[in-house]
Tab-separated table of C-alpha atoms in Angstrom:
chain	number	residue	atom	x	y	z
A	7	UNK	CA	11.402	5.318	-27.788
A	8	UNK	CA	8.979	3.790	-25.130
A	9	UNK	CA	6.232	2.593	-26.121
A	10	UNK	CA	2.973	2.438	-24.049
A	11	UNK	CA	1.812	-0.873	-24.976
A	12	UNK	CA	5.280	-2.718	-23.749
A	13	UNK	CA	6.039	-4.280	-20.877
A	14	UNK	CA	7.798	-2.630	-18.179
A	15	UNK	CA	9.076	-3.404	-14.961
A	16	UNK	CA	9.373	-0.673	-12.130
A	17	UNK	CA	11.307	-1.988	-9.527
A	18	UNK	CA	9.716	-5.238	-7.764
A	19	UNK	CA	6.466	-4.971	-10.110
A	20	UNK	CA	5.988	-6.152	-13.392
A	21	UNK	CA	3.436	-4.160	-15.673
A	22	UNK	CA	2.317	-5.767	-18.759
A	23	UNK	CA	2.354	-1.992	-20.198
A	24	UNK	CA	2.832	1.352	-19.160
A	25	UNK	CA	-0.609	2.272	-18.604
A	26	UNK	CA	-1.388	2.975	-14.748
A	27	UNK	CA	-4.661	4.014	-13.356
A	28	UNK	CA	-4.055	6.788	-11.220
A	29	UNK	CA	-5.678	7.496	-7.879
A	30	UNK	CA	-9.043	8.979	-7.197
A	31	UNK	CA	-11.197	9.845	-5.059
A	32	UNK	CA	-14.192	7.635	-5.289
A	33	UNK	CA	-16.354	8.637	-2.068
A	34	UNK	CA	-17.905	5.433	-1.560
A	35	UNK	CA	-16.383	3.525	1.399
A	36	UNK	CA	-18.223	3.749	4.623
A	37	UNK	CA	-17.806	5.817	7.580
A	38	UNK	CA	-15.183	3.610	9.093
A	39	UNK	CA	-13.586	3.259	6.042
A	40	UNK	CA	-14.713	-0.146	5.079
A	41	UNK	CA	-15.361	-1.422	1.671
A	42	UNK	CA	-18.557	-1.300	0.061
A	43	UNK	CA	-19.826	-3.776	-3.029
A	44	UNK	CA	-19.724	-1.091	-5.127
A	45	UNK	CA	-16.283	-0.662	-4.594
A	46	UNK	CA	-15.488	-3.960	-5.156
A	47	UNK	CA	-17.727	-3.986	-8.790
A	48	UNK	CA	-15.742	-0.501	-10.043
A	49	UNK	CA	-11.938	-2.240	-9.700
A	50	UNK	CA	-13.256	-5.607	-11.220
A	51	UNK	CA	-14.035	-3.359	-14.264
A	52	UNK	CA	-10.801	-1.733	-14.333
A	53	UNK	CA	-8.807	-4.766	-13.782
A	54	UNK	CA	-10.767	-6.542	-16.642
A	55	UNK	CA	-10.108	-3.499	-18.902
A	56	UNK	CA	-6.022	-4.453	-18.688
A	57	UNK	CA	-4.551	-1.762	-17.792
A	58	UNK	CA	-0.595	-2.198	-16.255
A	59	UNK	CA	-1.558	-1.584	-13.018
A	60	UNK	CA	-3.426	-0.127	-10.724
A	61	UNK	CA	-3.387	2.461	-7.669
A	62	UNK	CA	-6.547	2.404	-6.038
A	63	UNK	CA	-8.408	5.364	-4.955
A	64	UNK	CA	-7.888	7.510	-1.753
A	65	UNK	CA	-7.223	5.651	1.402
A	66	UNK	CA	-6.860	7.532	4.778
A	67	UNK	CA	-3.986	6.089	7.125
A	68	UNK	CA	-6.379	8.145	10.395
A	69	UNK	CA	-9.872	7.289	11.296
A	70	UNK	CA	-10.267	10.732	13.021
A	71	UNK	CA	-9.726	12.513	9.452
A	72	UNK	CA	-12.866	13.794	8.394
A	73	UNK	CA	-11.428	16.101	5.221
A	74	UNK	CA	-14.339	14.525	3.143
A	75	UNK	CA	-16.521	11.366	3.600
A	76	UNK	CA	-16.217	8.364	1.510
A	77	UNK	CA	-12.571	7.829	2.416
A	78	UNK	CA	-11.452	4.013	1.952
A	79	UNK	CA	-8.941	3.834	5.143
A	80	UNK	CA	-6.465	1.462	6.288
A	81	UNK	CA	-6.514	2.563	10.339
A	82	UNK	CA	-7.579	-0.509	11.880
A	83	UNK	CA	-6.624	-4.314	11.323
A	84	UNK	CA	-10.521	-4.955	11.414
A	85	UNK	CA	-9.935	-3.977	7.946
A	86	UNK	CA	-7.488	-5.918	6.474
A	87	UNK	CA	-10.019	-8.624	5.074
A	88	UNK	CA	-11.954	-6.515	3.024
A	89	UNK	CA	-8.745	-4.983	1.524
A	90	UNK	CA	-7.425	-8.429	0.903
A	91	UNK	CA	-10.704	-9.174	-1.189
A	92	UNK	CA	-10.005	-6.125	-2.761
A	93	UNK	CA	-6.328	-7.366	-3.847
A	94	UNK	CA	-7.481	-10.838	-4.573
A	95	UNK	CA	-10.150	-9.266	-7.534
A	96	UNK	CA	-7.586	-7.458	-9.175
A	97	UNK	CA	-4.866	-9.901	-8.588
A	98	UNK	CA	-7.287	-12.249	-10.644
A	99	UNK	CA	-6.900	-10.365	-13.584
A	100	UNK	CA	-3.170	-10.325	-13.379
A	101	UNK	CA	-3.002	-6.782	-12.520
A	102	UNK	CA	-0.503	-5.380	-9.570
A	103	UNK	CA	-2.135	-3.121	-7.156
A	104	UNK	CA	-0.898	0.151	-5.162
A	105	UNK	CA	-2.687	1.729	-2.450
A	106	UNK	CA	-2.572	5.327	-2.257
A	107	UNK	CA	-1.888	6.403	1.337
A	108	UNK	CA	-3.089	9.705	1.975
A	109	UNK	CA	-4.507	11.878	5.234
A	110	UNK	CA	-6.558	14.567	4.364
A	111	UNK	CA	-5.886	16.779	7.097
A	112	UNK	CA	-4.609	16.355	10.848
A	113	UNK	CA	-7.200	16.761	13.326
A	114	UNK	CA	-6.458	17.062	17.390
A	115	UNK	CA	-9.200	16.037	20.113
A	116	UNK	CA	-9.897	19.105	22.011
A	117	UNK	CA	-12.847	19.032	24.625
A	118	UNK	CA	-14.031	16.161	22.588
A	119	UNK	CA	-14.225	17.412	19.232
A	120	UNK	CA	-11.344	17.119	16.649
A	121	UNK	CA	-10.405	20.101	15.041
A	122	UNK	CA	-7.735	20.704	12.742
A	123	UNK	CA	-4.728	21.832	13.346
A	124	UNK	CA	-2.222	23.048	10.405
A	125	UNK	CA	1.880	22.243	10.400
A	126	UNK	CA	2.760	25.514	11.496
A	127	UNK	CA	0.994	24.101	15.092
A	128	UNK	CA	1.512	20.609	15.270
A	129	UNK	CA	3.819	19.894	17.545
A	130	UNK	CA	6.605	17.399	18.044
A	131	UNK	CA	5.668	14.592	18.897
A	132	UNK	CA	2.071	15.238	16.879
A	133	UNK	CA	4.050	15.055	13.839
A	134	UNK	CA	5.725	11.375	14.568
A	135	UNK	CA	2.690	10.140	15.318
A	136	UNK	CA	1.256	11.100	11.538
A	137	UNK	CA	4.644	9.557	10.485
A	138	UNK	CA	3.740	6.216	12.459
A	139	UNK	CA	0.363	6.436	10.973
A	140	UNK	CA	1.560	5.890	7.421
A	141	UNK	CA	3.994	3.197	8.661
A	142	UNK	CA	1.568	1.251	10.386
A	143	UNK	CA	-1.008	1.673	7.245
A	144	UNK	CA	1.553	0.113	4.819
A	145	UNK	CA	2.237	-2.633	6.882
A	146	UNK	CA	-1.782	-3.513	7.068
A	147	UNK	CA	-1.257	-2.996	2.926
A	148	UNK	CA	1.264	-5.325	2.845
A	149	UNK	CA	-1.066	-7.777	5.307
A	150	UNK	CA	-3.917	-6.916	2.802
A	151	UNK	CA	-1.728	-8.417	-0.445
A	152	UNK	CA	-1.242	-4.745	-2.038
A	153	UNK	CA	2.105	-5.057	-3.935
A	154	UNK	CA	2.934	-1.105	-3.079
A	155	UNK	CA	2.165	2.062	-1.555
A	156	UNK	CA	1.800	5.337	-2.722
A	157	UNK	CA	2.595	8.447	-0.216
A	158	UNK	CA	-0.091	11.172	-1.169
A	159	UNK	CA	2.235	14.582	-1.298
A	160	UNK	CA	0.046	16.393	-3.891
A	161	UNK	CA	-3.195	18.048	-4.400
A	162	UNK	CA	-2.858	20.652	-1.144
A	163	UNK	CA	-4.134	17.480	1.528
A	164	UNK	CA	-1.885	17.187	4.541
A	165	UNK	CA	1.450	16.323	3.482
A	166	UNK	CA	0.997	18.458	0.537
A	167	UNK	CA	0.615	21.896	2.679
A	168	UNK	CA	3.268	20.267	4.942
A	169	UNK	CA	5.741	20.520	1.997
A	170	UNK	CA	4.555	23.614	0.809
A	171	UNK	CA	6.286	27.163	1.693
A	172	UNK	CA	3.042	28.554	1.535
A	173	UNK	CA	1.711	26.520	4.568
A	174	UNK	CA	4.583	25.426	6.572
A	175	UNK	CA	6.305	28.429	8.282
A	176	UNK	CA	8.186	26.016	11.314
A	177	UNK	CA	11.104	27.079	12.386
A	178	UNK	CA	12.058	23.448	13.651
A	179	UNK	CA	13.816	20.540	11.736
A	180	UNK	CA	10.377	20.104	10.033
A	181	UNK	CA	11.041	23.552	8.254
A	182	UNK	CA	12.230	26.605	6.465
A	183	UNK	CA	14.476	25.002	3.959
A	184	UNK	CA	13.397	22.587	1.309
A	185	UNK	CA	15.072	19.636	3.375
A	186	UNK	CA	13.695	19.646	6.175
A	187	UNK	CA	9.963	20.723	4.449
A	188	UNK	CA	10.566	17.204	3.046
A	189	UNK	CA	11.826	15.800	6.420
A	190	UNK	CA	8.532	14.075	7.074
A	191	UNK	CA	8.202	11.951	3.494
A	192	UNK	CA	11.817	10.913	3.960
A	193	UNK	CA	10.853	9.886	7.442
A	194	UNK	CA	7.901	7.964	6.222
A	195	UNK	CA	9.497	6.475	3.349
A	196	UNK	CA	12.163	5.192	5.395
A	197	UNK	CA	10.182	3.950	7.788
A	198	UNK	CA	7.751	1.965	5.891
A	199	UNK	CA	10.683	1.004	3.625
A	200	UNK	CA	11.724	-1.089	7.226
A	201	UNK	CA	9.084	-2.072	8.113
A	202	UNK	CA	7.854	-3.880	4.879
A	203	UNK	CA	10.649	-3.670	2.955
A	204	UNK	CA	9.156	-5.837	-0.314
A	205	UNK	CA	6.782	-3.378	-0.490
A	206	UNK	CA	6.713	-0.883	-3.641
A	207	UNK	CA	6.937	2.253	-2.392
A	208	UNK	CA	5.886	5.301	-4.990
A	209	UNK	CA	4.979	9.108	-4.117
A	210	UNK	CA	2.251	11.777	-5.826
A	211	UNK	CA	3.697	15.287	-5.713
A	212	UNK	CA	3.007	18.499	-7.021
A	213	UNK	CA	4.652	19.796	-10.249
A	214	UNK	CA	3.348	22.922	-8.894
A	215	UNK	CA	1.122	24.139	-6.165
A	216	UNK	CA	0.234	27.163	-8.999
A	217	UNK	CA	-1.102	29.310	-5.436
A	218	UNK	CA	0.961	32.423	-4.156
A	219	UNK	CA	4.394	31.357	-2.594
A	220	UNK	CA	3.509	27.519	-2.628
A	221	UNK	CA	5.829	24.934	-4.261
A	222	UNK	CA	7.220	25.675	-7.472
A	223	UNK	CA	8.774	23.206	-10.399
A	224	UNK	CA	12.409	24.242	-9.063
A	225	UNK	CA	11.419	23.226	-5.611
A	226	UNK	CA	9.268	19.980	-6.796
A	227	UNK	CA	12.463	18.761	-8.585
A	228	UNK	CA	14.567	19.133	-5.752
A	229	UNK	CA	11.924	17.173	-3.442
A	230	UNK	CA	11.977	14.580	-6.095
A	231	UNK	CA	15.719	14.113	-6.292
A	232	UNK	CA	15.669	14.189	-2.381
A	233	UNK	CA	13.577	11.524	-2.583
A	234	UNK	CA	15.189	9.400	-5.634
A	235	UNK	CA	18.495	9.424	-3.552
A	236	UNK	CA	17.033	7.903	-0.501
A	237	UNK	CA	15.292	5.012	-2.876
A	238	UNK	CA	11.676	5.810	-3.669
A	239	UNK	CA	10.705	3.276	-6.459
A	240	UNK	CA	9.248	5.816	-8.504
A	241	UNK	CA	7.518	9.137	-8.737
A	242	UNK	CA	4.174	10.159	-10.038
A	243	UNK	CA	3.790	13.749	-11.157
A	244	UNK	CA	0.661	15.810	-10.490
A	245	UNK	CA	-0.466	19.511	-9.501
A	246	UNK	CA	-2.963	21.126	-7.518
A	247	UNK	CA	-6.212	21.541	-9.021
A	248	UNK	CA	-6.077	18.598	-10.497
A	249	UNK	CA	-8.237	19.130	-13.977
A	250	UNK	CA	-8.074	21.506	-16.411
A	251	UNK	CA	-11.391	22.414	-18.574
A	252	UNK	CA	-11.138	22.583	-22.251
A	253	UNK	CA	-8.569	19.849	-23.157
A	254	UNK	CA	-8.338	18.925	-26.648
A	255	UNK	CA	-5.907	16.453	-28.020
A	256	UNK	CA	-2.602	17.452	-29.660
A	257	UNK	CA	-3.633	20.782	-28.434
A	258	UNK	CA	-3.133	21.573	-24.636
A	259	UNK	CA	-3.236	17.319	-23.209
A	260	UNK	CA	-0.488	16.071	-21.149
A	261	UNK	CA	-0.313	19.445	-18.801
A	262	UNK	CA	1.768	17.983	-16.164
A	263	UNK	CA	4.436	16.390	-18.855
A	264	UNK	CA	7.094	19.386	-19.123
A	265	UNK	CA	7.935	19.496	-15.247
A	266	UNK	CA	7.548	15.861	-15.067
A	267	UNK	CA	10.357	15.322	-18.377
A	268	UNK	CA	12.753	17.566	-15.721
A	269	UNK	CA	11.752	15.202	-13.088
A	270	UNK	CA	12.610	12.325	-15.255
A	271	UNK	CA	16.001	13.675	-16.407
A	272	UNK	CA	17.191	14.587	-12.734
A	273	UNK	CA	16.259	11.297	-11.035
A	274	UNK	CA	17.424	7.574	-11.856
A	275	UNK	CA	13.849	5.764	-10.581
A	276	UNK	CA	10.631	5.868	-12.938
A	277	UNK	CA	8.315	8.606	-13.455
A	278	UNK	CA	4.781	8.666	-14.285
A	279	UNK	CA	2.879	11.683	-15.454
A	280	UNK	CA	-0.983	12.520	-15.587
A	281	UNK	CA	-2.971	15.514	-16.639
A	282	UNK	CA	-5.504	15.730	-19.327
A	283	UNK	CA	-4.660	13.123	-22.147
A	284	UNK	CA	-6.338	12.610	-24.800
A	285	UNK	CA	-4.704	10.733	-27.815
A	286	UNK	CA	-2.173	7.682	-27.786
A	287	UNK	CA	0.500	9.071	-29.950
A	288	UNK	CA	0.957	12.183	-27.563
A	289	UNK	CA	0.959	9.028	-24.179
């Protein structure tokens, strides 16, 4: 049996155990997406606390995505210092550090405003240059002394609803079947995967979208061994709506664990699971 306290090594990064700190969404980061001291104070903690390692919080590959404020962001090369000091804190403590790459929504200039627009009308060439986004945001990573990246595909933001048969309705090589649905993380996997190849490369997807005709576990699973035979490094399993009221330990914890054990048994890469624990024995 595993055992959370041990050592572990997934891929090209060593953990000193199995404990990860999972993305959030801290809210914190300036309009342009730079870091504030704050910022800097919260991940000194968590490094110090000694956890395995560590995915930092949000960061949006776009500077014209305006889903929510506070978004850390890695669009510009302005940026890359502060995201180095950022890597240098928690590389202090010994502690290997993802960035989670995410874009909240996709958002087209018309008349001067940006307004977004949802996969069913993107078109083309709209949807490369999101792909190019997220390639050009892990190489700044890698420039920044992050030892991975983590492609946000959960929690209904962009690439989520992209993935999802609830949202995307195209008719094109970006949809219908579950293949091409996943077309676009493929694409961006394999093209960061080029362009920074000693780069960890990890995804957050949705065990479930638990909304009418969204993604289901059968469909997740299939996503997941899409992207296990193209090479992700590993896999973390979420849902949408993230938290669950109520949770007692040895009771209802570890929500997301029974699609993410069929995750685990269908792919060959590592899998990490959150939702709602409360008590070591059941981690």
């Amino acid at each position: 049996m595993k055992k959370i306290f041990e050592s572990v090594i997934l891929n090209n990064i060593a953990l000193k155990n199995r404990l990860i700190r999972s993305a959030t969404w801290e809210g914190i980061a300036n309009i342009d997406g730079s870091i504030t001291d704050e910022t800097y104070e919260i991940y000194e903690e968590l490094a110090k606390g000694g956890v395995g390692a560590i995915i930092t919080g949000f960061t949006s590959v776009a500077l014209h995505d305006y889903y929510f404020g506070g978004m850390m962001r890695l669009c510009d090369d302005s940026l890359i210092p502060q995201y180095k000091r950022l890597t240098d804190i928690i590389h202090a403590e010994r502690i290997p550090v993802i960035t989670q790459l995410a874009l909240g929504a996709y958002y087209r200039e018309i008349k001067g405003r940006f307004m977004q627009v949802e996969p069913d009308d993107m078109t083309s060439d709209e949807i490369k240059f999101v792909i190019k986004h997220f390639i050009y945001a892990a190489i700044r990573a890698e420039k920044a002394g992050f030892d991975g990246v983590q492609i946000h595909a959960a929690h209904f933001f962009f690439l989520s609803r992209f993935i999802s048969p609830a949202v995307n309705h195209r008719t094109d090589e970006y949809g219908g079947s579950t293949e091409n649905r996943s077309r676009i993380l493929l694409d961006i996997m394999n093209g960061i995967r080029k362009a920074v190849p000693k780069l960890h490369i990890t995804i957050k997807i949705n065990s479930s979208d638990f909304t009418y005709g969204g993604l289901e576990a059968s469909e997740s699973i299939a996503i997941c061994k899409l992207l296990d035979q193209n090479g992700i490094d590993s896999i973390e399993v979420s849902g949408n709506g993230t938290s669950v009221g109520g949770i007692k330990a040895h009771v209802n914890e570890g929500y997301f664990v029974p699609v993410a054990a069929e995750i685990a048994k269908s792919v060959s890469c590592p899998v990490i699971v959150v939702g709602g624990f409360r008590s070591l024995d059941v981690m």
